[in-house]
Amino acid sequence: MVDVRDDAMAAEGSVSKVVLIAAVAAVGGFLFGFDTAVINGAVGALESTFQAGDAAIGLSVSSALLGSALGAFIGGQLADRLGRIWTMVVASVLFSVGTVGSGFAFGLVDFSIWRLLGGIAVGIASVIAPAYIAEIAPAHLRGRLGSLQQLAIVLGIFAALLVDYGIAAGAGGSAENPFWLGIAAWRWMLLSELPVALLYGVGALMIPESPRYLVAKHRDEKARAVLRTIVGRAAEAKVNEIRQTLSAEHTSRFADLKGRFGLLPIVWVGIGLSVFQQFVGINVIFYYSSVLWQAVGFSERDSLAITVITSVTNIVTTFIAIATVDRFGRKPLLIVGSVGMSLTLGTMAFVFGTAGVDPSGNPVLQGAAGPVALVAANLYVFCFGMSWGPVVWVLLGEMFNNRIRGLALALAGSAQWIANFIVSSTFPGLRTAGLGLAYGLYTGAAVVSLIFVLVFIRETKGKELEEM
């Protein structure tokens, strides 16, 4: 007697297995988010421990982003040479070494070097996860599974901020105080990334290689075995489809990206998406928010608590994106997000721009201004989290055709990290010049992002990668 459920699973593949595979790959996104946010609780302690000014702290904190730009640039090429799985393992090793080094840094120079190394791992993970998930996921699930990257990022941000808060509280409310074994709390904050970095490498060795990579390496039988798990009886047809696509290709070169304006239009669109995702200032919230809220009168512990609440908002809104990205499409979510970010950032620019200052030059939010700023900041995170956060990763994983995907992703990923570096390294100076100016610039970027989406973004919902 034939089991109907087993027959259906054989025909359609196992959705649960595909989700599990994609979730393991997205652990790289968790580390990406964790690394992004864990520095938040340590910034103030770094300033006092190493007696550094705004410019030096801005550069050292942002050094990881330069590494990430390099990692994103080489990540695609590594994935094509070593395979997606071993590239994840390489990233895990670099994560681990960078984490230990930064946790035991002797000065700001070697701290920056270790952050740079860890940043290379972040950059590799940032391009390998969306590419792998896009290649492993069926078309009807690809948007939701691609959104797992952003969900993992925001969960990593939340976990890092929660760890920062817990360690600071356990150390008496300050990251400069000693914690376990007499080691300063801020060092433990940075070292807390190590277990997850090791788990990422172990997890990567337990998931299958990308079918597209296997076919490219003439390992068709192994590709069929992987695809039977994903698409069931359609595995043979899918292998043939991938082989036909690959046969029409040649080894990717950067010359393939050249177009009328230096690069192909689609590559410029990918770079634009990456840059605008950062120029709206989202990572200012997660790099510097504890320092920011302290500047307007909150205690260090309360500032970390506010940042944890903000990260929870980010998580909730990412679930909204996962539930809607394959239903409403990519472009509508980006439009709604750009409008919302323009309004909320504009509100923060007005509140901080009209605030008074104390003798130290810090803004003083009086009356309703403080609550309005808090609400606007969280609504801004809401608008980003349900749109530009996850949707950009989905689009970057699927918008390029197979011939140029790896190199185009590398270029777009590098542009994203360079834009992140520009925003993060300039914020300390902008904070000194006036938060109204800083948020005014981010508001302008949000407005331009709306125009960019309306003019240049094409919908990719429901299309197979071979159709791009």
CSV table of C-alpha atoms in Angstrom, one decimal:
chain,number,residue,atom,x,y,z
A,1,MET,CA,0.0,0.0,0.0
A,2,VAL,CA,1.4,3.4,-1.0
A,3,ASP,CA,1.5,6.1,1.7
A,4,VAL,CA,0.0,9.2,0.1
A,5,ARG,CA,1.9,11.5,2.4
A,6,ASP,CA,5.2,9.9,1.5
A,7,ASP,CA,4.3,10.0,-2.2
A,8,ALA,CA,3.5,13.7,-2.0
A,9,MET,CA,6.7,14.4,-0.2
A,10,ALA,CA,8.7,12.6,-2.9
A,11,ALA,CA,6.9,14.6,-5.5
A,12,GLU,CA,7.3,18.0,-3.9
A,13,GLY,CA,10.3,17.6,-1.6
A,14,SER,CA,10.4,18.4,2.1
A,15,VAL,CA,9.7,22.0,3.0
A,16,SER,CA,10.9,21.4,6.6
A,17,LYS,CA,14.3,20.2,5.4
A,18,VAL,CA,14.7,23.1,3.0
A,19,VAL,CA,13.8,25.5,5.9
A,20,LEU,CA,16.3,23.8,8.2
A,21,ILE,CA,19.1,23.9,5.6
A,22,ALA,CA,18.4,27.6,4.9
A,23,ALA,CA,18.3,28.4,8.7
A,24,VAL,CA,21.8,26.8,9.2
A,25,ALA,CA,23.2,28.9,6.4
A,26,ALA,CA,21.6,32.0,7.9
A,27,VAL,CA,23.7,31.5,11.1
A,28,GLY,CA,26.2,33.6,9.3
A,29,GLY,CA,23.7,36.3,9.3
A,30,PHE,CA,23.3,35.9,13.1
A,31,LEU,CA,27.0,36.4,13.5
A,32,PHE,CA,26.8,39.4,11.1
A,33,GLY,CA,24.2,41.0,13.4
A,34,PHE,CA,25.9,39.9,16.6
A,35,ASP,CA,29.2,41.4,15.5
A,36,THR,CA,27.4,44.6,14.3
A,37,ALA,CA,25.7,45.2,17.7
A,38,VAL,CA,28.0,43.7,20.3
A,39,ILE,CA,30.4,46.7,20.0
A,40,ASN,CA,27.5,49.0,21.1
A,41,GLY,CA,28.0,48.2,24.8
A,42,ALA,CA,31.8,48.5,24.5
A,43,VAL,CA,32.1,51.9,22.8
A,44,GLY,CA,32.2,54.0,26.0
A,45,ALA,CA,34.6,51.6,27.7
A,46,LEU,CA,36.9,51.7,24.7
A,47,GLU,CA,37.0,55.5,24.7
A,48,SER,CA,38.1,55.5,28.4
A,49,THR,CA,40.3,52.3,28.3
A,50,PHE,CA,42.4,53.5,25.4
A,51,GLN,CA,42.0,57.2,26.0
A,52,ALA,CA,40.7,57.8,22.4
A,53,GLY,CA,38.8,60.6,20.8
A,54,ASP,CA,35.7,60.5,18.6
A,55,ALA,CA,37.7,60.1,15.3
A,56,ALA,CA,39.9,57.3,16.6
A,57,ILE,CA,36.9,55.4,18.1
A,58,GLY,CA,34.9,55.9,14.9
A,59,LEU,CA,37.7,54.4,12.8
A,60,SER,CA,38.4,51.5,15.2
A,61,VAL,CA,34.8,50.5,15.5
A,62,SER,CA,34.3,50.9,11.8
A,63,SER,CA,37.5,49.0,10.9
A,64,ALA,CA,35.4,45.8,10.8
A,65,LEU,CA,33.4,47.3,8.0
A,66,LEU,CA,36.5,47.8,5.8
A,67,GLY,CA,37.2,44.1,6.4
A,68,SER,CA,33.6,43.3,5.5
A,69,ALA,CA,34.0,45.1,2.2
A,70,LEU,CA,37.0,43.0,1.4
A,71,GLY,CA,35.3,39.8,2.6
A,72,ALA,CA,32.2,40.6,0.5
A,73,PHE,CA,34.4,41.2,-2.5
A,74,ILE,CA,36.3,37.9,-2.3
A,75,GLY,CA,33.4,35.8,-0.8
A,76,GLY,CA,31.8,35.0,-4.2
A,77,GLN,CA,35.1,34.0,-5.7
A,78,LEU,CA,35.9,31.8,-2.7
A,79,ALA,CA,32.5,30.2,-3.0
A,80,ASP,CA,33.1,29.3,-6.7
A,81,ARG,CA,36.5,27.8,-5.9
A,82,LEU,CA,35.9,26.1,-2.6
A,83,GLY,CA,32.2,25.6,-2.6
A,84,ARG,CA,29.6,27.3,-0.5
A,85,ILE,CA,30.0,25.0,2.5
A,86,TRP,CA,33.8,25.3,2.8
A,87,THR,CA,33.6,29.1,2.3
A,88,MET,CA,31.2,29.1,5.4
A,89,VAL,CA,33.8,27.1,7.3
A,90,VAL,CA,36.6,29.6,6.4
A,91,ALA,CA,34.3,32.4,7.6
A,92,SER,CA,33.8,30.6,10.9
A,93,VAL,CA,37.5,30.3,11.5
A,94,LEU,CA,38.1,34.0,10.8
A,95,PHE,CA,35.2,34.9,13.0
A,96,SER,CA,36.7,32.9,15.9
A,97,VAL,CA,40.2,34.3,15.5
A,98,GLY,CA,39.0,37.9,15.2
A,99,THR,CA,36.7,37.5,18.2
A,100,VAL,CA,39.5,36.2,20.5
A,101,GLY,CA,41.9,38.8,19.3
A,102,SER,CA,39.6,41.8,19.8
A,103,GLY,CA,38.5,40.5,23.2
A,104,PHE,CA,42.1,40.5,24.4
A,105,ALA,CA,43.4,43.5,22.5
A,106,PHE,CA,46.2,45.5,24.1
A,107,GLY,CA,45.5,48.8,22.3
A,108,LEU,CA,43.4,50.5,19.8
A,109,VAL,CA,45.7,49.6,16.9
A,110,ASP,CA,45.6,45.8,17.4
A,111,PHE,CA,42.0,46.0,18.4
A,112,SER,CA,41.3,47.5,14.9
A,113,ILE,CA,43.3,44.8,13.2
A,114,TRP,CA,41.4,42.0,14.9
A,115,ARG,CA,38.1,43.8,14.1
A,116,LEU,CA,39.3,44.0,10.5
A,117,LEU,CA,39.9,40.3,10.4
A,118,GLY,CA,36.5,39.5,12.0
A,119,GLY,CA,35.0,41.9,9.4
A,120,ILE,CA,36.4,39.9,6.6
A,121,ALA,CA,34.4,36.9,8.0
A,122,VAL,CA,31.3,39.1,8.2
A,123,GLY,CA,31.7,40.2,4.6
A,124,ILE,CA,32.1,36.6,3.4
A,125,ALA,CA,29.0,35.5,5.4
A,126,SER,CA,27.0,38.4,4.1
A,127,VAL,CA,27.2,37.3,0.5
A,128,ILE,CA,27.4,33.5,0.8
A,129,ALA,CA,24.2,33.1,2.8
A,130,PRO,CA,21.8,34.9,0.4
A,131,ALA,CA,23.5,33.3,-2.6
A,132,TYR,CA,23.4,29.8,-1.1
A,133,ILE,CA,19.8,30.2,0.0
A,134,ALA,CA,18.7,31.5,-3.4
A,135,GLU,CA,20.3,28.5,-5.0
A,136,ILE,CA,18.9,25.9,-2.6
A,137,ALA,CA,15.3,27.3,-2.3
A,138,PRO,CA,12.4,26.6,-4.6
A,139,ALA,CA,11.0,29.7,-6.4
A,140,HIS,CA,7.8,29.8,-4.4
A,141,LEU,CA,9.7,29.8,-1.1
A,142,ARG,CA,12.7,31.8,-2.1
A,143,GLY,CA,11.5,35.2,-0.8
A,144,ARG,CA,10.6,33.9,2.6
A,145,LEU,CA,13.8,31.8,2.9
A,146,GLY,CA,15.9,34.7,1.7
A,147,SER,CA,14.4,36.8,4.4
A,148,LEU,CA,15.8,34.3,7.0
A,149,GLN,CA,19.1,36.1,6.4
A,150,GLN,CA,17.7,39.4,7.8
A,151,LEU,CA,15.8,37.5,10.5
A,152,ALA,CA,19.1,35.9,11.6
A,153,ILE,CA,20.8,39.4,11.5
A,154,VAL,CA,18.2,41.0,13.7
A,155,LEU,CA,18.2,38.0,16.1
A,156,GLY,CA,22.0,38.4,16.3
A,157,ILE,CA,21.6,42.1,17.0
A,158,PHE,CA,19.1,41.3,19.8
A,159,ALA,CA,21.2,38.6,21.3
A,160,ALA,CA,24.3,40.8,21.3
A,161,LEU,CA,22.5,43.7,22.9
A,162,LEU,CA,20.9,41.4,25.5
A,163,VAL,CA,24.4,39.9,26.3
A,164,ASP,CA,25.8,43.5,26.6
A,165,TYR,CA,23.0,44.4,28.9
A,166,GLY,CA,23.4,41.3,31.1
A,167,ILE,CA,27.2,41.6,31.3
A,168,ALA,CA,27.0,45.4,32.1
A,169,ALA,CA,24.4,44.7,34.8
A,170,GLY,CA,26.5,41.9,36.2
A,171,ALA,CA,29.5,44.2,36.3
A,172,GLY,CA,27.6,46.9,38.3
A,173,GLY,CA,26.2,48.8,35.4
A,174,SER,CA,29.4,49.7,33.6
A,175,ALA,CA,31.3,48.0,30.8
A,176,GLU,CA,34.6,49.3,32.3
A,177,ASN,CA,34.1,47.3,35.5
A,178,PRO,CA,35.6,43.8,36.0
A,179,PHE,CA,33.3,40.8,35.3
A,180,TRP,CA,34.3,37.1,35.4
A,181,LEU,CA,37.9,36.3,36.3
A,182,GLY,CA,38.6,40.0,36.9
A,183,ILE,CA,38.4,40.6,33.1
A,184,ALA,CA,36.7,43.9,32.1
A,185,ALA,CA,33.1,43.5,31.1
A,186,TRP,CA,33.6,45.0,27.6
A,187,ARG,CA,36.1,42.3,26.8
A,188,TRP,CA,33.6,39.6,27.8
A,189,MET,CA,31.0,41.3,25.5
A,190,LEU,CA,33.3,40.8,22.5
A,191,LEU,CA,34.3,37.3,23.5
A,192,SER,CA,30.7,36.2,23.8
A,193,GLU,CA,30.6,35.8,20.0
A,194,LEU,CA,33.0,32.9,20.0
A,195,PRO,CA,30.5,30.0,20.8
A,196,VAL,CA,28.3,31.0,17.9
A,197,ALA,CA,31.2,31.4,15.5
A,198,LEU,CA,32.3,27.8,16.2
A,199,LEU,CA,28.7,26.6,15.9
A,200,TYR,CA,28.5,28.2,12.5
A,201,GLY,CA,31.4,26.1,11.2
A,202,VAL,CA,30.1,22.9,12.6
A,203,GLY,CA,26.6,23.6,11.3
A,204,ALA,CA,28.0,24.3,7.8
A,205,LEU,CA,29.5,20.9,7.6
A,206,MET,CA,26.1,19.3,8.3
A,207,ILE,CA,24.2,20.8,5.4
A,208,PRO,CA,24.4,19.9,1.6
A,209,GLU,CA,26.4,21.7,-1.0
A,210,SER,CA,24.5,24.0,-3.4
A,211,PRO,CA,23.1,21.9,-6.3
A,212,ARG,CA,24.2,24.6,-8.8
A,213,TYR,CA,27.8,24.4,-7.5
A,214,LEU,CA,27.7,20.6,-7.7
A,215,VAL,CA,26.5,20.6,-11.3
A,216,ALA,CA,29.1,23.2,-12.2
A,217,LYS,CA,31.7,20.7,-10.8
A,218,HIS,CA,30.2,17.8,-12.8
A,219,ARG,CA,28.9,16.1,-9.7
A,220,ASP,CA,25.4,15.6,-11.1
A,221,GLU,CA,24.4,12.6,-9.0
A,222,LYS,CA,25.2,14.4,-5.8
A,223,ALA,CA,23.2,17.4,-7.1
A,224,ARG,CA,20.2,15.1,-7.8
A,225,ALA,CA,20.4,13.7,-4.3
A,226,VAL,CA,20.3,17.2,-2.8
A,227,LEU,CA,17.5,18.3,-5.1
A,228,ARG,CA,15.3,15.3,-4.3
A,229,THR,CA,15.2,16.7,-0.8
A,230,ILE,CA,14.2,20.1,-2.1
A,231,VAL,CA,12.0,19.5,-5.2
A,232,GLY,CA,11.2,15.8,-5.0
A,233,ARG,CA,10.7,14.1,-8.3
A,234,ALA,CA,11.4,17.2,-10.3
A,235,ALA,CA,15.1,16.8,-9.3
A,236,GLU,CA,16.2,15.3,-12.7
A,237,ALA,CA,14.5,18.1,-14.7
A,238,LYS,CA,16.1,20.7,-12.4
A,239,VAL,CA,19.6,19.2,-12.9
A,240,ASN,CA,19.0,19.4,-16.6
A,241,GLU,CA,17.8,23.0,-16.4
A,242,ILE,CA,20.9,24.0,-14.3
A,243,ARG,CA,23.2,22.2,-16.7
A,244,GLN,CA,21.7,23.9,-19.7
A,245,THR,CA,22.1,27.3,-18.0
A,246,LEU,CA,25.7,26.5,-17.1
A,247,SER,CA,26.5,25.3,-20.6
A,248,ALA,CA,25.6,28.7,-22.0
A,249,GLU,CA,27.9,30.4,-19.6
A,250,HIS,CA,31.6,30.9,-19.3
A,251,THR,CA,33.8,31.6,-16.3
A,252,SER,CA,32.7,34.9,-14.9
A,253,ARG,CA,35.1,37.8,-15.3
A,254,PHE,CA,34.7,41.4,-14.2
A,255,ALA,CA,34.6,42.3,-17.9
A,256,ASP,CA,31.1,40.6,-17.9
A,257,LEU,CA,29.9,43.4,-15.6
A,258,LYS,CA,30.9,46.2,-17.9
A,259,GLY,CA,28.2,48.2,-19.5
A,260,ARG,CA,27.3,51.6,-21.0
A,261,PHE,CA,28.0,53.5,-17.8
A,262,GLY,CA,30.9,51.5,-16.7
A,263,LEU,CA,28.8,48.7,-15.3
A,264,LEU,CA,25.6,46.9,-16.5
A,265,PRO,CA,22.5,48.7,-15.4
A,266,ILE,CA,21.4,45.8,-13.2
A,267,VAL,CA,24.7,45.9,-11.3
A,268,TRP,CA,24.2,49.6,-10.7
A,269,VAL,CA,20.8,48.8,-9.3
A,270,GLY,CA,22.3,46.2,-6.9
A,271,ILE,CA,24.9,48.7,-5.8
A,272,GLY,CA,22.2,51.4,-5.3
A,273,LEU,CA,20.1,49.0,-3.2
A,274,SER,CA,23.1,48.2,-1.0
A,275,VAL,CA,24.2,51.8,-0.6
A,276,PHE,CA,20.7,53.1,0.3
A,277,GLN,CA,20.2,50.3,2.8
A,278,GLN,CA,23.1,51.9,4.7
A,279,PHE,CA,22.8,55.6,3.9
A,280,VAL,CA,19.4,55.7,5.8
A,281,GLY,CA,21.5,55.3,8.9
A,282,ILE,CA,20.1,52.1,10.4
A,283,ASN,CA,23.4,50.9,11.8
A,284,VAL,CA,23.8,54.2,13.8
A,285,ILE,CA,21.0,52.9,15.9
A,286,PHE,CA,22.8,49.6,16.6
A,287,TYR,CA,26.4,50.8,16.8
A,288,TYR,CA,26.0,54.0,18.9
A,289,SER,CA,22.5,54.0,20.4
A,290,SER,CA,23.6,53.3,24.0
A,291,VAL,CA,26.0,56.3,23.7
A,292,LEU,CA,23.3,58.3,21.9
A,293,TRP,CA,20.6,57.8,24.6
A,294,GLN,CA,23.2,58.5,27.4
A,295,ALA,CA,23.9,61.8,25.6
A,296,VAL,CA,20.3,62.8,26.1
A,297,GLY,CA,20.1,61.9,29.7
A,298,PHE,CA,19.5,58.2,30.2
A,299,SER,CA,21.8,56.0,32.3
A,300,GLU,CA,24.1,53.5,30.7
A,301,ARG,CA,22.0,50.6,31.9
A,302,ASP,CA,18.7,52.3,30.7
A,303,SER,CA,20.3,53.1,27.4
A,304,LEU,CA,21.2,49.5,26.8
A,305,ALA,CA,17.7,48.5,27.8
A,306,ILE,CA,16.2,50.9,25.3
A,307,THR,CA,18.4,49.5,22.6
A,308,VAL,CA,17.3,45.9,23.5
A,309,ILE,CA,13.7,47.0,23.1
A,310,THR,CA,14.5,48.6,19.7
A,311,SER,CA,16.1,45.3,18.6
A,312,VAL,CA,12.9,43.4,19.6
A,313,THR,CA,11.0,45.8,17.3
A,314,ASN,CA,13.4,44.9,14.5
A,315,ILE,CA,12.8,41.2,15.0
A,316,VAL,CA,9.0,41.6,15.0
A,317,THR,CA,9.0,43.6,11.8
A,318,THR,CA,11.3,41.1,10.1
A,319,PHE,CA,8.6,38.4,10.7
A,320,ILE,CA,6.1,40.7,9.0
A,321,ALA,CA,8.4,40.9,6.0
A,322,ILE,CA,8.8,37.1,5.9
A,323,ALA,CA,5.0,36.7,5.9
A,324,THR,CA,4.5,39.3,3.2
A,325,VAL,CA,7.4,39.3,0.8
A,326,ASP,CA,6.2,36.4,-1.4
A,327,ARG,CA,2.6,37.7,-1.2
A,328,PHE,CA,2.9,41.4,-1.9
A,329,GLY,CA,6.3,41.3,-3.7
A,330,ARG,CA,9.6,43.1,-3.1
A,331,LYS,CA,9.0,46.5,-4.7
A,332,PRO,CA,5.8,47.4,-2.7
A,333,LEU,CA,7.5,46.6,0.6
A,334,LEU,CA,10.5,48.8,-0.4
A,335,ILE,CA,8.1,51.7,-1.3
A,336,VAL,CA,6.2,51.5,2.0
A,337,GLY,CA,9.5,51.3,3.9
A,338,SER,CA,11.0,54.3,2.2
A,339,VAL,CA,8.0,56.5,2.9
A,340,GLY,CA,7.9,55.4,6.6
A,341,MET,CA,11.6,56.0,7.1
A,342,SER,CA,11.4,59.4,5.5
A,343,LEU,CA,8.7,60.5,8.0
A,344,THR,CA,10.3,59.0,11.1
A,345,LEU,CA,13.8,60.2,10.3
A,346,GLY,CA,12.4,63.6,9.5
A,347,THR,CA,10.7,63.6,13.0
A,348,MET,CA,14.0,62.8,14.7
A,349,ALA,CA,15.9,65.4,12.7
A,350,PHE,CA,13.3,68.0,13.8
A,351,VAL,CA,13.4,66.9,17.5
A,352,PHE,CA,17.1,66.9,17.8
A,353,GLY,CA,17.6,69.9,15.6
A,354,THR,CA,15.4,72.1,17.8
A,355,ALA,CA,16.6,70.7,21.1
A,356,GLY,CA,18.7,72.7,23.6
A,357,VAL,CA,22.1,71.7,24.6
A,358,ASP,CA,23.8,71.2,28.0
A,359,PRO,CA,27.2,72.7,29.0
A,360,SER,CA,28.9,69.7,27.4
A,361,GLY,CA,27.1,70.3,24.1
A,362,ASN,CA,24.8,67.2,24.4
A,363,PRO,CA,21.2,67.7,23.3
A,364,VAL,CA,18.6,68.1,26.1
A,365,LEU,CA,15.2,66.7,25.2
A,366,GLN,CA,12.6,68.4,27.4
A,367,GLY,CA,8.9,67.6,27.9
A,368,ALA,CA,7.4,65.5,25.1
A,369,ALA,CA,10.6,65.6,23.0
A,370,GLY,CA,12.2,62.6,24.7
A,371,PRO,CA,9.2,60.2,24.2
A,372,VAL,CA,8.7,61.5,20.7
A,373,ALA,CA,12.3,60.7,19.8
A,374,LEU,CA,12.0,57.2,21.3
A,375,VAL,CA,8.8,56.5,19.5
A,376,ALA,CA,10.1,57.9,16.2
A,377,ALA,CA,13.3,55.8,16.5
A,378,ASN,CA,11.4,52.6,17.1
A,379,LEU,CA,8.9,53.4,14.3
A,380,TYR,CA,11.9,54.0,12.0
A,381,VAL,CA,13.3,50.6,12.9
A,382,PHE,CA,9.8,49.1,12.2
A,383,CYS,CA,9.8,50.6,8.8
A,384,PHE,CA,13.3,49.5,8.0
A,385,GLY,CA,12.8,46.0,9.4
A,386,MET,CA,9.7,45.2,7.3
A,387,SER,CA,11.2,46.5,4.1
A,388,TRP,CA,14.8,47.5,3.3
A,389,GLY,CA,16.3,45.2,5.9
A,390,PRO,CA,15.2,41.8,4.5
A,391,VAL,CA,14.1,42.8,1.0
A,392,VAL,CA,17.5,44.0,-0.1
A,393,TRP,CA,19.1,40.7,0.8
A,394,VAL,CA,16.3,38.8,-1.0
A,395,LEU,CA,16.8,40.9,-4.2
A,396,LEU,CA,20.6,40.7,-4.1
A,397,GLY,CA,20.3,36.9,-4.0
A,398,GLU,CA,17.9,36.7,-6.9
A,399,MET,CA,18.1,39.8,-9.2
A,400,PHE,CA,21.2,38.9,-11.1
A,401,ASN,CA,21.3,36.3,-13.8
A,402,ASN,CA,23.4,33.1,-13.3
A,403,ARG,CA,26.2,34.3,-15.5
A,404,ILE,CA,27.1,37.3,-13.3
A,405,ARG,CA,25.5,36.5,-9.9
A,406,GLY,CA,28.7,35.8,-8.0
A,407,LEU,CA,30.7,38.8,-9.1
A,408,ALA,CA,27.7,41.2,-9.0
A,409,LEU,CA,26.9,40.1,-5.5
A,410,ALA,CA,30.5,40.6,-4.5
A,411,LEU,CA,30.5,44.1,-5.9
A,412,ALA,CA,27.1,45.0,-4.4
A,413,GLY,CA,28.1,43.5,-1.1
A,414,SER,CA,31.4,45.5,-1.0
A,415,ALA,CA,29.5,48.7,-1.8
A,416,GLN,CA,27.2,48.0,1.1
A,417,TRP,CA,30.0,47.6,3.6
A,418,ILE,CA,31.8,50.7,2.3
A,419,ALA,CA,28.6,52.7,2.7
A,420,ASN,CA,28.2,51.3,6.2
A,421,PHE,CA,31.8,52.4,6.9
A,422,ILE,CA,31.1,55.9,5.7
A,423,VAL,CA,27.9,56.2,7.8
A,424,SER,CA,29.4,54.6,11.0
A,425,SER,CA,32.8,56.4,10.9
A,426,THR,CA,31.3,59.8,10.3
A,427,PHE,CA,28.5,59.6,12.9
A,428,PRO,CA,30.7,60.5,15.9
A,429,GLY,CA,31.7,63.8,14.2
A,430,LEU,CA,28.1,64.4,13.1
A,431,ARG,CA,27.0,63.8,16.6
A,432,THR,CA,29.3,66.5,17.8
A,433,ALA,CA,28.1,68.9,15.0
A,434,GLY,CA,24.5,68.2,15.9
A,435,LEU,CA,22.2,65.2,15.8
A,436,GLY,CA,19.7,67.3,13.8
A,437,LEU,CA,22.2,67.4,11.0
A,438,ALA,CA,22.9,63.7,11.2
A,439,TYR,CA,19.3,62.6,11.0
A,440,GLY,CA,18.6,65.3,8.4
A,441,LEU,CA,21.1,63.6,6.1
A,442,TYR,CA,19.6,60.2,6.7
A,443,THR,CA,16.1,61.6,6.0
A,444,GLY,CA,17.4,62.9,2.6
A,445,ALA,CA,18.8,59.4,1.8
A,446,ALA,CA,15.4,57.9,2.7
A,447,VAL,CA,13.6,60.3,0.3
A,448,VAL,CA,16.0,59.5,-2.5
A,449,SER,CA,15.7,55.8,-1.9
A,450,LEU,CA,11.9,56.1,-2.6
A,451,ILE,CA,12.6,57.7,-6.0
A,452,PHE,CA,15.2,55.0,-6.7
A,453,VAL,CA,12.8,52.2,-6.1
A,454,LEU,CA,10.0,53.8,-8.1
A,455,VAL,CA,12.3,54.3,-11.1
A,456,PHE,CA,14.7,51.4,-11.1
A,457,ILE,CA,13.4,48.3,-9.2
A,458,ARG,CA,11.8,45.5,-11.1
A,459,GLU,CA,9.7,42.9,-9.4
A,460,THR,CA,11.3,39.4,-9.1
A,461,LYS,CA,8.6,37.6,-7.1
A,462,GLY,CA,7.9,34.0,-8.3
A,463,LYS,CA,10.6,33.9,-10.9
A,464,GLU,CA,13.2,31.0,-11.2
A,465,LEU,CA,16.8,32.0,-11.0
A,466,GLU,CA,17.3,30.7,-14.5
A,467,GLU,CA,14.7,33.3,-15.7
A,468,MET,CA,16.7,36.3,-14.4
